[in-house]
PDB file of C-alpha atoms in Angstrom:
ATOM      1  CA  MET E1173      42.489 -33.899 -17.362  1.00 64.00           C
ATOM      2  CA  GLU E1174      39.905 -31.300 -16.481  1.00 91.00           C
ATOM      3  CA  LEU E1175      39.723 -32.489 -12.725  1.00 96.00           C
ATOM      4  CA  PHE E1176      43.376 -31.794 -12.456  1.00 97.00           C
ATOM      5  CA  ASP E1177      44.402 -28.730 -15.339  1.00 98.00           C
ATOM      6  CA  LEU E1178      46.435 -26.203 -13.495  1.00 98.00           C
ATOM      7  CA  SER E1179      46.816 -24.175 -16.969  1.00 97.00           C
ATOM      8  CA  GLY E1180      47.354 -20.808 -15.700  1.00 95.00           C
ATOM      9  CA  LYS E1181      48.281 -21.284 -12.098  1.00 98.00           C
ATOM     10  CA  VAL E1182      51.707 -20.820 -10.420  1.00 98.00           C
ATOM     11  CA  ALA E1183      52.645 -22.108  -8.063  1.00 98.00           C
ATOM     12  CA  ILE E1184      56.252 -21.829  -5.539  1.00 98.00           C
ATOM     13  CA  ILE E1185      57.266 -24.963  -4.389  1.00 98.00           C
ATOM     14  CA  THR E1186      60.238 -24.975  -1.389  1.00 98.00           C
ATOM     15  CA  GLY E1187      62.675 -27.170  -1.318  1.00 97.00           C
ATOM     16  CA  SER E1188      62.307 -28.381  -4.789  1.00 98.00           C
ATOM     17  CA  SER E1189      65.718 -28.503  -6.188  1.00 97.00           C
ATOM     18  CA  LYS E1190      65.809 -32.665  -4.987  1.00 96.00           C
ATOM     19  CA  GLY E1191      63.835 -34.912  -4.011  1.00 95.00           C
ATOM     20  CA  ILE E1192      59.513 -34.639  -2.729  1.00 96.00           C
ATOM     21  CA  GLY E1193      60.049 -30.929  -3.890  1.00 97.00           C
ATOM     22  CA  LYS E1194      60.872 -31.951  -7.220  1.00 98.00           C
ATOM     23  CA  ALA E1195      59.020 -34.118  -8.432  1.00 98.00           C
ATOM     24  CA  ILE E1196      55.855 -32.276  -7.069  1.00 98.00           C
ATOM     25  CA  ALA E1197      57.214 -29.033  -9.363  1.00 98.00           C
ATOM     26  CA  GLU E1198      58.200 -31.381 -12.144  1.00 98.00           C
ATOM     27  CA  ARG E1199      54.517 -32.725 -12.196  1.00 98.00           C
ATOM     28  CA  LEU E1200      52.717 -29.491 -11.479  1.00 98.00           C
ATOM     29  CA  ALA E1201      54.071 -28.037 -14.341  1.00 98.00           C
ATOM     30  CA  GLU E1202      52.846 -31.350 -16.097  1.00 97.00           C
ATOM     31  CA  HIS E1203      49.589 -30.752 -15.211  1.00 97.00           C
ATOM     32  CA  GLY E1204      49.901 -26.629 -16.192  1.00 97.00           C
ATOM     33  CA  ALA E1205      51.484 -24.963 -13.719  1.00 98.00           C
ATOM     34  CA  ARG E1206      53.673 -22.701 -13.867  1.00 98.00           C
ATOM     35  CA  VAL E1207      56.463 -22.704 -11.001  1.00 98.00           C
ATOM     36  CA  VAL E1208      59.103 -21.343  -8.904  1.00 98.00           C
ATOM     37  CA  ILE E1209      61.903 -23.506  -7.748  1.00 98.00           C
ATOM     38  CA  SER E1210      63.241 -22.841  -4.846  1.00 98.00           C
ATOM     39  CA  SER E1211      65.906 -23.923  -2.167  1.00 97.00           C
ATOM     40  CA  ARG E1212      69.194 -22.236  -1.047  1.00 96.00           C
ATOM     41  CA  LYS E1213      71.596 -23.131  -3.306  1.00 96.00           C
ATOM     42  CA  ALA E1214      70.847 -21.419  -6.837  1.00 97.00           C
ATOM     43  CA  GLY E1215      73.008 -23.785  -8.818  1.00 98.00           C
ATOM     44  CA  PRO E1216      70.317 -26.756  -7.764  1.00 97.00           C
ATOM     45  CA  CYS E1217      67.352 -24.655  -8.406  1.00 98.00           C
ATOM     46  CA  GLU E1218      68.645 -23.275 -11.749  1.00 98.00           C
ATOM     47  CA  GLU E1219      68.733 -27.138 -12.536  1.00 98.00           C
ATOM     48  CA  VAL E1220      65.671 -27.943 -11.944  1.00 98.00           C
ATOM     49  CA  ALA E1221      64.140 -25.492 -14.330  1.00 98.00           C
ATOM     50  CA  VAL E1222      65.560 -25.273 -17.147  1.00 98.00           C
ATOM     51  CA  ALA E1223      65.103 -29.268 -16.976  1.00 98.00           C
ATOM     52  CA  ILE E1224      61.563 -28.330 -17.102  1.00 98.00           C
ATOM     53  CA  ASN E1225      61.475 -25.544 -19.349  1.00 98.00           C
ATOM     54  CA  ASP E1226      63.110 -27.725 -22.025  1.00 98.00           C
ATOM     55  CA  LYS E1227      60.354 -30.324 -21.164  1.00 97.00           C
ATOM     56  CA  HIS E1228      57.239 -28.061 -21.127  1.00 97.00           C
ATOM     57  CA  GLY E1229      58.718 -24.323 -22.923  1.00 94.00           C
ATOM     58  CA  GLU E1230      60.558 -21.426 -21.863  1.00 93.00           C
ATOM     59  CA  GLY E1231      59.092 -19.860 -19.251  1.00 94.00           C
ATOM     60  CA  ARG E1232      57.411 -22.609 -17.448  1.00 97.00           C
ATOM     61  CA  ALA E1233      59.777 -22.152 -14.666  1.00 98.00           C
ATOM     62  CA  ILE E1234      62.295 -19.625 -12.360  1.00 98.00           C
ATOM     63  CA  ALA E1235      64.519 -20.730  -9.979  1.00 98.00           C
ATOM     64  CA  ILE E1236      64.328 -18.280  -7.126  1.00 98.00           C
ATOM     65  CA  PRO E1237      66.236 -19.209  -4.071  1.00 98.00           C
ATOM     66  CA  ALA E1238      65.978 -18.538  -0.984  1.00 98.00           C
ATOM     67  CA  ASN E1239      66.693 -19.510   2.699  1.00 97.00           C
ATOM     68  CA  ILE E1240      63.842 -20.541   4.143  1.00 97.00           C
ATOM     69  CA  ALA E1241      65.688 -19.690   8.076  1.00 97.00           C
ATOM     70  CA  SER E1242      65.795 -15.703   6.403  1.00 98.00           C
ATOM     71  CA  LYS E1243      62.337 -13.457   6.584  1.00 98.00           C
ATOM     72  CA  GLU E1244      63.557 -11.780   4.268  1.00 98.00           C
ATOM     73  CA  ASP E1245      64.875 -14.802   2.123  1.00 98.00           C
ATOM     74  CA  LEU E1246      61.284 -15.025   2.217  1.00 98.00           C
ATOM     75  CA  GLN E1247      59.633 -11.810   0.994  1.00 98.00           C
ATOM     76  CA  ARG E1248      61.912 -11.745  -2.048  1.00 98.00           C
ATOM     77  CA  LEU E1249      60.480 -15.107  -3.303  1.00 98.00           C
ATOM     78  CA  VAL E1250      57.371 -13.731  -2.849  1.00 98.00           C
ATOM     79  CA  ASP E1251      57.760 -10.563  -4.850  1.00 98.00           C
ATOM     80  CA  ASP E1252      60.002 -11.663  -7.533  1.00 98.00           C
ATOM     81  CA  THR E1253      57.894 -14.162  -8.066  1.00 98.00           C
ATOM     82  CA  ARG E1254      55.028 -11.946  -8.207  1.00 98.00           C
ATOM     83  CA  ALA E1255      56.935  -9.858 -10.654  1.00 98.00           C
ATOM     84  CA  ALA E1256      57.949 -12.823 -12.923  1.00 98.00           C
ATOM     85  CA  PHE E1257      54.010 -14.630 -13.019  1.00 98.00           C
ATOM     86  CA  GLY E1258      51.710 -11.905 -11.630  1.00 98.00           C
ATOM     87  CA  ARG E1259      50.276 -13.908  -8.967  1.00 98.00           C
ATOM     88  CA  ILE E1260      50.432 -16.931  -6.841  1.00 98.00           C
ATOM     89  CA  ASP E1261      47.583 -19.263  -6.815  1.00 98.00           C
ATOM     90  CA  ILE E1262      49.718 -22.266  -4.846  1.00 98.00           C
ATOM     91  CA  LEU E1263      51.968 -22.318  -2.241  1.00 98.00           C
ATOM     92  CA  VAL E1264      53.711 -25.589  -1.276  1.00 98.00           C
ATOM     93  CA  CYS E1265      55.793 -25.480   1.935  1.00 98.00           C
ATOM     94  CA  ASN E1266      58.410 -28.381   1.593  1.00 98.00           C
ATOM     95  CA  ALA E1267      61.464 -27.437   2.955  1.00 97.00           C
ATOM     96  CA  ALA E1268      62.972 -28.965   6.358  1.00 96.00           C
ATOM     97  CA  THR E1269      64.974 -29.738   8.820  1.00 94.00           C
ATOM     98  CA  ASN E1270      66.383 -32.076  10.813  1.00 93.00           C
ATOM     99  CA  PRO E1271      69.753 -31.620  12.307  1.00 93.00           C
ATOM    100  CA  TYR E1272      69.236 -34.114  15.257  1.00 93.00           C
ATOM    101  CA  ALA E1273      68.723 -37.990  15.275  1.00 89.00           C
ATOM    102  CA  GLY E1274      68.865 -38.972  19.287  1.00 93.00           C
ATOM    103  CA  PRO E1275      65.824 -39.085  22.377  1.00 94.00           C
ATOM    104  CA  MET E1276      64.394 -35.470  22.895  1.00 95.00           C
ATOM    105  CA  ALA E1277      67.148 -35.347  26.403  1.00 95.00           C
ATOM    106  CA  GLY E1278      69.566 -35.263  24.389  1.00 96.00           C
ATOM    107  CA  ILE E1279      69.051 -31.808  22.322  1.00 97.00           C
ATOM    108  CA  ALA E1280      70.532 -28.948  22.473  1.00 97.00           C
ATOM    109  CA  ASP E1281      68.871 -25.704  22.585  1.00 97.00           C
ATOM    110  CA  GLU E1282      69.444 -24.160  18.879  1.00 97.00           C
ATOM    111  CA  GLN E1283      68.876 -27.516  17.094  1.00 98.00           C
ATOM    112  CA  PHE E1284      64.870 -27.519  18.930  1.00 97.00           C
ATOM    113  CA  GLU E1285      65.129 -24.486  17.672  1.00 98.00           C
ATOM    114  CA  LYS E1286      66.106 -24.365  14.437  1.00 98.00           C
ATOM    115  CA  ILE E1287      63.696 -27.365  14.091  1.00 98.00           C
ATOM    116  CA  LEU E1288      60.545 -25.827  14.785  1.00 98.00           C
ATOM    117  CA  GLN E1289      61.898 -22.011  12.830  1.00 98.00           C
ATOM    118  CA  ASN E1290      62.465 -24.092  10.141  1.00 97.00           C
ATOM    119  CA  ASN E1291      59.507 -26.673   9.628  1.00 98.00           C
ATOM    120  CA  VAL E1292      56.636 -24.786  11.320  1.00 98.00           C
ATOM    121  CA  ILE E1293      57.547 -20.527  11.696  1.00 98.00           C
ATOM    122  CA  SER E1294      59.340 -20.693   8.094  1.00 98.00           C
ATOM    123  CA  ASN E1295      55.988 -22.078   7.022  1.00 98.00           C
ATOM    124  CA  HIS E1296      53.681 -19.631   8.763  1.00 98.00           C
ATOM    125  CA  TRP E1297      55.926 -16.727   7.473  1.00 98.00           C
ATOM    126  CA  LEU E1298      55.473 -17.681   3.576  1.00 98.00           C
ATOM    127  CA  ILE E1299      51.470 -18.449   3.982  1.00 98.00           C
ATOM    128  CA  GLN E1300      51.266 -14.800   5.790  1.00 98.00           C
ATOM    129  CA  MET E1301      52.740 -13.923   2.140  1.00 98.00           C
ATOM    130  CA  VAL E1302      51.408 -15.206  -0.405  1.00 98.00           C
ATOM    131  CA  ALA E1303      47.548 -15.682   1.322  1.00 98.00           C
ATOM    132  CA  PRO E1304      46.649 -11.904   1.148  1.00 98.00           C
ATOM    133  CA  GLU E1305      46.124 -12.315  -2.742  1.00 98.00           C
ATOM    134  CA  MET E1306      43.937 -15.519  -2.491  1.00 98.00           C
ATOM    135  CA  LEU E1307      41.711 -14.408   0.303  1.00 98.00           C
ATOM    136  CA  GLU E1308      40.953 -11.731  -1.925  1.00 98.00           C
ATOM    137  CA  ARG E1309      40.586 -13.808  -5.229  1.00 98.00           C
ATOM    138  CA  LYS E1310      38.996 -15.989  -3.638  1.00 98.00           C
ATOM    139  CA  ASP E1311      41.040 -18.647  -5.050  1.00 98.00           C
ATOM    140  CA  GLY E1312      43.913 -20.844  -3.820  1.00 98.00           C
ATOM    141  CA  ALA E1313      45.537 -23.797  -2.479  1.00 98.00           C
ATOM    142  CA  ILE E1314      48.026 -23.931   0.259  1.00 98.00           C
ATOM    143  CA  LEU E1315      49.907 -27.206   0.853  1.00 98.00           C
ATOM    144  CA  ILE E1316      52.430 -28.745   3.113  1.00 98.00           C
ATOM    145  CA  ILE E1317      54.406 -31.467   3.450  1.00 98.00           C
ATOM    146  CA  SER E1318      54.250 -33.001   6.786  1.00 98.00           C
ATOM    147  CA  SER E1319      55.736 -36.491   7.696  1.00 97.00           C
ATOM    148  CA  ILE E1320      54.171 -39.502   9.609  1.00 96.00           C
ATOM    149  CA  GLY E1321      56.058 -38.615  12.294  1.00 94.00           C
ATOM    150  CA  GLY E1322      53.221 -35.995  13.359  1.00 97.00           C
ATOM    151  CA  LEU E1323      51.436 -38.863  13.891  1.00 96.00           C
ATOM    152  CA  ARG E1324      53.296 -40.553  16.326  1.00 91.00           C
ATOM    153  CA  GLY E1325      56.253 -40.698  18.897  1.00 89.00           C
ATOM    154  CA  ASN E1326      60.103 -41.893  18.329  1.00 87.00           C
ATOM    155  CA  GLY E1327      62.634 -42.406  19.893  1.00 87.00           C
ATOM    156  CA  LEU E1328      65.280 -41.072  17.516  1.00 85.00           C
ATOM    157  CA  ILE E1329      63.310 -38.109  15.745  1.00 91.00           C
ATOM    158  CA  GLY E1330      60.927 -36.443  18.355  1.00 95.00           C
ATOM    159  CA  ALA E1331      61.473 -32.921  17.361  1.00 96.00           C
ATOM    160  CA  TYR E1332      61.380 -33.487  13.909  1.00 96.00           C
ATOM    161  CA  ASN E1333      57.742 -34.821  14.994  1.00 96.00           C
ATOM    162  CA  ILE E1334      56.701 -32.170  16.739  1.00 98.00           C
ATOM    163  CA  SER E1335      57.829 -29.681  14.361  1.00 98.00           C
ATOM    164  CA  LYS E1336      55.316 -33.045  11.472  1.00 98.00           C
ATOM    165  CA  ALA E1337      52.528 -32.484  14.048  1.00 98.00           C
ATOM    166  CA  ALA E1338      52.419 -28.709  14.739  1.00 98.00           C
ATOM    167  CA  ASP E1339      52.138 -28.850  10.817  1.00 98.00           C
ATOM    168  CA  MET E1340      49.085 -30.528  10.450  1.00 98.00           C
ATOM    169  CA  GLN E1341      47.177 -28.033  13.363  1.00 98.00           C
ATOM    170  CA  LEU E1342      49.009 -24.816  11.521  1.00 98.00           C
ATOM    171  CA  ALA E1343      46.652 -26.578   8.069  1.00 98.00           C
ATOM    172  CA  ARG E1344      43.796 -27.465  10.578  1.00 98.00           C
ATOM    173  CA  ASN E1345      43.554 -23.985  12.246  1.00 98.00           C
ATOM    174  CA  LEU E1346      44.170 -22.330   8.584  1.00 98.00           C
ATOM    175  CA  ALA E1347      41.671 -24.291   6.847  1.00 98.00           C
ATOM    176  CA  VAL E1348      39.135 -22.883   9.785  1.00 98.00           C
ATOM    177  CA  GLU E1349      40.340 -19.449   9.189  1.00 98.00           C
ATOM    178  CA  TYR E1350      40.441 -19.167   5.313  1.00 98.00           C
ATOM    179  CA  GLY E1351      37.933 -21.181   4.591  1.00 98.00           C
ATOM    180  CA  PRO E1352      35.126 -19.024   3.872  1.00 98.00           C
ATOM    181  CA  SER E1353      37.815 -17.094   1.114  1.00 98.00           C
ATOM    182  CA  ASN E1354      37.486 -20.419  -0.498  1.00 98.00           C
ATOM    183  CA  VAL E1355      41.226 -20.830   0.339  1.00 98.00           C
ATOM    184  CA  ARG E1356      42.016 -24.401   1.218  1.00 98.00           C
ATOM    185  CA  VAL E1357      44.970 -25.802   3.227  1.00 98.00           C
ATOM    186  CA  ASN E1358      46.032 -29.094   3.324  1.00 98.00           C
ATOM    187  CA  CYS E1359      48.884 -31.629   4.027  1.00 98.00           C
ATOM    188  CA  ILE E1360      50.266 -34.465   3.130  1.00 98.00           C
ATOM    189  CA  ALA E1361      52.167 -36.975   5.877  1.00 98.00           C
ATOM    190  CA  PRO E1362      54.903 -38.745   3.823  1.00 97.00           C
ATOM    191  CA  GLY E1363      56.177 -42.570   4.718  1.00 93.00           C
ATOM    192  CA  LEU E1364      59.768 -43.218   4.425  1.00 89.00           C
ATOM    193  CA  VAL E1365      60.745 -41.951   0.877  1.00 91.00           C
ATOM    194  CA  GLN E1366      63.701 -42.348  -0.571  1.00 86.00           C
ATOM    195  CA  THR E1367      65.324 -38.908  -0.763  1.00 84.00           C
ATOM    196  CA  ASP E1368      68.839 -37.473   0.398  1.00 78.00           C
ATOM    197  CA  PHE E1369      67.030 -35.333   2.955  1.00 71.00           C
ATOM    198  CA  ALA E1370      65.992 -39.314   5.055  1.00 68.00           C
ATOM    199  CA  ARG E1371      69.028 -41.287   3.652  1.00 72.00           C
ATOM    200  CA  TYR E1372      70.332 -41.498   7.221  1.00 70.00           C
ATOM    201  CA  LEU E1373      67.024 -43.843   7.805  1.00 70.00           C
ATOM    202  CA  TRP E1374      67.256 -45.775   4.265  1.00 71.00           C
ATOM    203  CA  GLU E1375      71.097 -46.372   4.315  1.00 73.00           C
ATOM    204  CA  ASN E1376      70.780 -48.495   6.994  1.00 79.00           C
ATOM    205  CA  PRO E1377      69.864 -51.611   6.264  1.00 82.00           C
ATOM    206  CA  GLU E1378      68.286 -52.952   9.823  1.00 81.00           C
ATOM    207  CA  LEU E1379      66.382 -49.457  10.559  1.00 80.00           C
ATOM    208  CA  LEU E1380      64.842 -50.127   6.145  1.00 81.00           C
ATOM    209  CA  LYS E1381      63.491 -53.758   7.300  1.00 85.00           C
ATOM    210  CA  THR E1382      62.001 -52.010  10.372  1.00 83.00           C
ATOM    211  CA  VAL E1383      60.196 -49.271   8.797  1.00 82.00           C
ATOM    212  CA  THR E1384      59.275 -51.617   5.617  1.00 88.00           C
ATOM    213  CA  ASP E1385      58.142 -54.989   7.012  1.00 90.00           C
ATOM    214  CA  PRO E1386      55.047 -53.726   8.449  1.00 90.00           C
ATOM    215  CA  ALA E1387      53.979 -52.044   5.893  1.00 92.00           C
ATOM    216  CA  PRO E1388      51.000 -53.928   4.030  1.00 95.00           C
ATOM    217  CA  LEU E1389      53.622 -53.119   0.197  1.00 95.00           C
ATOM    218  CA  LYS E1390      57.252 -53.882   1.650  1.00 92.00           C
ATOM    219  CA  ARG E1391      59.331 -51.193   0.911  1.00 91.00           C
ATOM    220  CA  ILE E1392      60.279 -47.452   0.740  1.00 91.00           C
ATOM    221  CA  GLY E1393      58.393 -44.447  -1.321  1.00 92.00           C
ATOM    222  CA  GLN E1394      59.880 -43.006  -4.318  1.00 94.00           C
ATOM    223  CA  PRO E1395      59.501 -39.426  -4.058  1.00 95.00           C
ATOM    224  CA  ASP E1396      56.890 -39.167  -7.268  1.00 95.00           C
ATOM    225  CA  GLU E1397      54.756 -41.197  -5.424  1.00 96.00           C
ATOM    226  CA  ILE E1398      53.715 -38.149  -3.335  1.00 97.00           C
ATOM    227  CA  ALA E1399      53.922 -35.311  -6.194  1.00 98.00           C
ATOM    228  CA  GLY E1400      50.918 -37.304  -7.543  1.00 97.00           C
ATOM    229  CA  THR E1401      48.881 -36.264  -4.450  1.00 97.00           C
ATOM    230  CA  ALA E1402      49.869 -32.870  -4.683  1.00 98.00           C
ATOM    231  CA  VAL E1403      48.938 -32.342  -7.879  1.00 98.00           C
ATOM    232  CA  TYR E1404      45.479 -33.245  -6.574  1.00 98.00           C
ATOM    233  CA  LEU E1405      45.813 -31.501  -3.566  1.00 98.00           C
ATOM    234  CA  CYS E1406      45.925 -27.901  -5.881  1.00 98.00           C
ATOM    235  CA  SER E1407      43.799 -29.359  -8.281  1.00 98.00           C
ATOM    236  CA  PRO E1408      40.433 -28.980  -8.563  1.00 98.00           C
ATOM    237  CA  ALA E1409      40.136 -32.630  -7.925  1.00 98.00           C
ATOM    238  CA  SER E1410      40.291 -31.878  -4.215  1.00 98.00           C
ATOM    239  CA  ALA E1411      38.124 -28.185  -4.719  1.00 98.00           C
ATOM    240  CA  TYR E1412      35.842 -29.956  -1.086  1.00 98.00           C
ATOM    241  CA  VAL E1413      39.161 -30.800   0.608  1.00 98.00           C
ATOM    242  CA  THR E1414      40.317 -28.679   3.367  1.00 98.00           C
ATOM    243  CA  GLY E1415      42.167 -28.855   7.041  1.00 98.00           C
ATOM    244  CA  GLN E1416      43.309 -32.068   6.271  1.00 98.00           C
ATOM    245  CA  THR E1417      46.592 -34.635   6.162  1.00 98.00           C
ATOM    246  CA  LEU E1418      46.198 -37.100   3.651  1.00 98.00           C
ATOM    247  CA  VAL E1419      48.627 -40.084   4.774  1.00 98.00           C
ATOM    248  CA  VAL E1420      50.797 -41.769   1.815  1.00 97.00           C
ATOM    249  CA  ASP E1421      52.984 -44.317   3.271  1.00 95.00           C
ATOM    250  CA  GLY E1422      52.558 -47.615   1.867  1.00 95.00           C
ATOM    251  CA  GLY E1423      50.110 -48.665   4.356  1.00 95.00           C
ATOM    252  CA  LEU E1424      52.868 -48.159   7.598  1.00 93.00           C
ATOM    253  CA  THR E1425      50.366 -46.415   9.690  1.00 94.00           C
ATOM    254  CA  ILE E1426      47.778 -49.076   9.361  1.00 93.00           C
ATOM    255  CA  ALA E1427      49.192 -52.438  10.343  1.00 90.00           C
ATOM    256  CA  TRP E1428      49.896 -53.526  13.480  1.00 72.00           C
TER     257      TRP E1428
END
């Protein structure tokens, strides 16, 4: 357990009221971290925090709702976390949006701007807010949830994929900048995971078959199967890993 021990660490996880973010928060708490549950709506965040506290003890989780599109909200998220827990050791940028599916020729400027804002710029903002204390302590782990879409072209979710490729480069760049201070920055690139966010992909049996048939594991992923990778990348087990994108996709990207 020593390799994966997060006792005493404080983690902010955006988009953690459900799906992959919720699973990551639960597993980080299980390994000893105090976690901040954050998404737009207060109610669902409180529910997740209460469940974690019921399981691991009072004070292990708190809920701080925030809209990732608002710089003021993100600063409040950081400030309230420091007020409650005194520090931030781990940041998981999981929240994302995709308001458009279809060819790039049909996307409205407002939709493209929203995708880039929420999926890239907001991550940049939040990292800027938490990194200084990590750099000063010479210890910290930053994790961005990207997607295998950032590695491939796609006629349905091209703009989303562009944002996820940008997240990978954001991690590489920041890893170079922060590495001398022992602050690590990595990405996870999930394949298709059974979440509400990706429902429009996996609810369609034909589309689901198209995605899962070529993959060696022949199935859709589950949120908890991403959470284990997140624990690894946020823990001492990955102390020599930075600037990397770890693909977790059932083998889809290695299959013909």
